């Protein structure tokens, strides 16, 4: 019966395949390929002249600038303070956000009291508050920490209490029925159950933290990626501008990678 | 330790769910609870387990729970309720951690219950790697670990396929014979009820009240998979419930 016709003589066709798709799998090389093609295109375009030198620098020059930055030690000079601000600010904001989010998720009164407040401060562009923070926390590092912390805080809160809301209540019931303490239920059932949501919230919060870091440094800092980019911009030094931007992108990729690593470790129980 | 339900009535707002339930559950016996959908069986079980309070009436526990009993009223849920981020061993360990049971003693209890539920080889498997029947056996192991005085089982087998159900039923019977436990067993399956129950309590449709209590006298060990005596009782029960079940099914939920 494999020869295309049935004994009765009627034709036989293979059923058309129409499944597949909709389940992205890890194909890392595709991302790398896009970058390489894009950069090669720009390099070619700027050299051939149909991309004007005023629009984009040669990627190879950007790379050279990068090398200079490294050799002169200026890279560490700028990156060090930036990383410090990012880590301190984001850690403060994320920790506070997770705590408040869990409280909102667990207690009706706190939800009724603080929920609207969070909703009210969520849409405020935090950068608009920088002058205020400068007065409150001083012109130095304090105001920058505060700005980044505040910016990461609100999205983390919203993501966390959403995640707590989504924890399977039947598991909580189970915990109660076995006489676990309230604290145990929160630590062993609610928190792990909310972890997927908290981590994907953190992914967004950390990108916001990087944006705010640059903004804060542009408004008043001697060293830092933001200050470096601002200076390059005002001199219209495209190579350095782009070198700064590339550093920021790398920072974004790294934090996102870190979250992925944490997810892989903490959420290996998921299918 | 016996359990007595004393005049339990309950309403959710205007919806009257249970009316005047009086029931005695003797120690070491399995009482099956059957009744049409929505008549308040799960609700009644939650009252016994102390997860909710009835509007009227009380659940009385007669005498102190036996010694070494960590959690007198222990649930086995229809959806297993295992923590997906803990493996089999850790899921059992969860219910011992808060009880101040330390290292060696804890290991001994866990090894014992896993052995009794034939799970010793799967200690380190995560719930997602287990079949439905195995998941429910983990839940049973977890319940056994706290040495319950009363097991509260809410349709524990209804999420499983027929073969697995038959196997697990045999497992439950073996467990009971090895060490008789007290249980309230809610089910939709009359065959299950007559196979496992010493008493079958039939509830009417909402508001649920006790229509009849049927005793099944044959000892558990003598009941077979196909059994004429049990079949007769099952048919009797079905005749009693048939009309009610249909009516309950067609009822609109205007809650
Ligand atoms: N928390 C609740 N609030 C309001 N109504 C509820 C609540 N829990 C249950 N009910 C209602 O009470 C009635 C009895 O519910 P219950 O779950 O006890 O029935 P059941 O006998 O277990 O049904 P089933 O056989 O379908 O499991 C149902 O009509 C249900 O809608
Ligand atoms: Mg039910």
Coordinates of C-alpha atoms and ligand atoms in Angstrom, one line a residue, chain B residues 41-42 78 154-155 186, ligand 2:
Chain B
X41 CA -19.9 17.5 50.4
X42 CA -16.7 19.4 50.0
X78 CA -8.6 15.9 44.4
X154 CA -12.3 14.8 48.7
X155 CA -12.7 12.8 45.6
X186 CA -16.2 12.0 49.4
Ligands
LIG2 MG1 -16.6 18.8 45.9

